[in-house]
Coordinates of C-alpha atoms in Angstrom, one line a residue:
M314 CA -2.5 -1.3 4.8
I315 CA -6.2 -0.7 6.3
E316 CA -7.4 -4.0 5.4
Q317 CA -4.8 -5.5 7.9
R318 CA -5.8 -2.9 10.5
G319 CA -9.3 -5.3 10.8
K320 CA -10.6 -1.7 7.8
A321 CA -11.8 -2.6 5.0
A322 CA -10.8 -1.1 1.5
A323 CA -12.1 -1.2 -2.0
V324 CA -9.0 -0.3 -4.8
I325 CA -10.8 1.7 -7.8
C326 CA -8.9 2.1 -10.5
T327 CA -8.9 2.9 -14.5
E328 CA -8.0 -0.4 -17.1
Q329 CA -5.3 1.3 -17.6
F330 CA -3.7 1.2 -13.9
A331 CA -5.2 -2.2 -13.7
S332 CA -1.5 -4.3 -14.0
S333 CA 0.2 -0.9 -11.2
A334 CA -2.8 -2.3 -8.9
R335 CA -2.0 -5.6 -9.1
M336 CA 2.1 -5.3 -8.7
T337 CA 1.5 -3.4 -6.2
A338 CA -0.6 -5.6 -4.6
Q339 CA 2.0 -8.1 -4.6
T340 CA 4.8 -6.6 -4.0
F341 CA 3.0 -5.8 -0.5
G342 CA 2.5 -9.3 0.1
M343 CA -1.6 -9.4 -0.9
A344 CA -1.2 -11.3 -4.5
G345 CA -5.4 -11.2 -5.0
F346 CA -6.7 -8.5 -3.7
P347 CA -9.3 -7.7 -5.4
Y348 CA -9.7 -4.6 -7.1
V349 CA -12.5 -2.1 -9.0
E350 CA -11.4 -1.2 -12.3
I351 CA -13.1 1.4 -14.7
L352 CA -13.1 2.9 -17.7
H353 CA -10.0 5.1 -18.3
P354 CA -9.8 7.5 -18.5
I355 CA -12.2 9.7 -15.3
G356 CA -10.5 13.1 -15.5
R357 CA -11.5 14.5 -19.0
V358 CA -15.2 13.0 -19.0
T359 CA -18.6 14.6 -18.5
E360 CA -20.5 13.8 -16.0
E361 CA -23.1 11.3 -18.0
E362 CA -19.9 9.9 -18.6
L363 CA -18.7 9.7 -15.1
C364 CA -22.1 8.6 -13.5
E365 CA -22.1 5.7 -15.8
R366 CA -18.0 4.2 -15.0
D367 CA -19.8 4.6 -10.7
E368 CA -22.7 2.6 -11.8
V369 CA -20.5 -0.3 -12.3
A370 CA -18.1 -0.1 -10.1
F371 CA -20.6 1.2 -6.5
P372 CA -21.8 -2.4 -6.5
Q373 CA -18.1 -3.7 -6.9
V374 CA -17.2 -1.9 -4.0
M375 CA -20.0 -2.8 -2.4
A376 CA -19.0 -6.6 -2.6
I377 CA -15.5 -6.0 -2.0
L378 CA -16.3 -4.4 1.9
E379 CA -19.4 -6.8 2.1
A380 CA -16.9 -10.0 2.1

């Protein structure tokens, strides 16, 4: 895991995969690992919609990385 090597990391996932993110973190002994959840989907959206998701996610990612 990147975090265990002393490197800051932030996970971003869509709401559809949030439960998988929590279970994966728990499996690797990192329950409560912070992640950023954005709207699903990201593959079939316009560039404008993707930018809107980015505007929501970016400050959360920065908060995780700066913690």
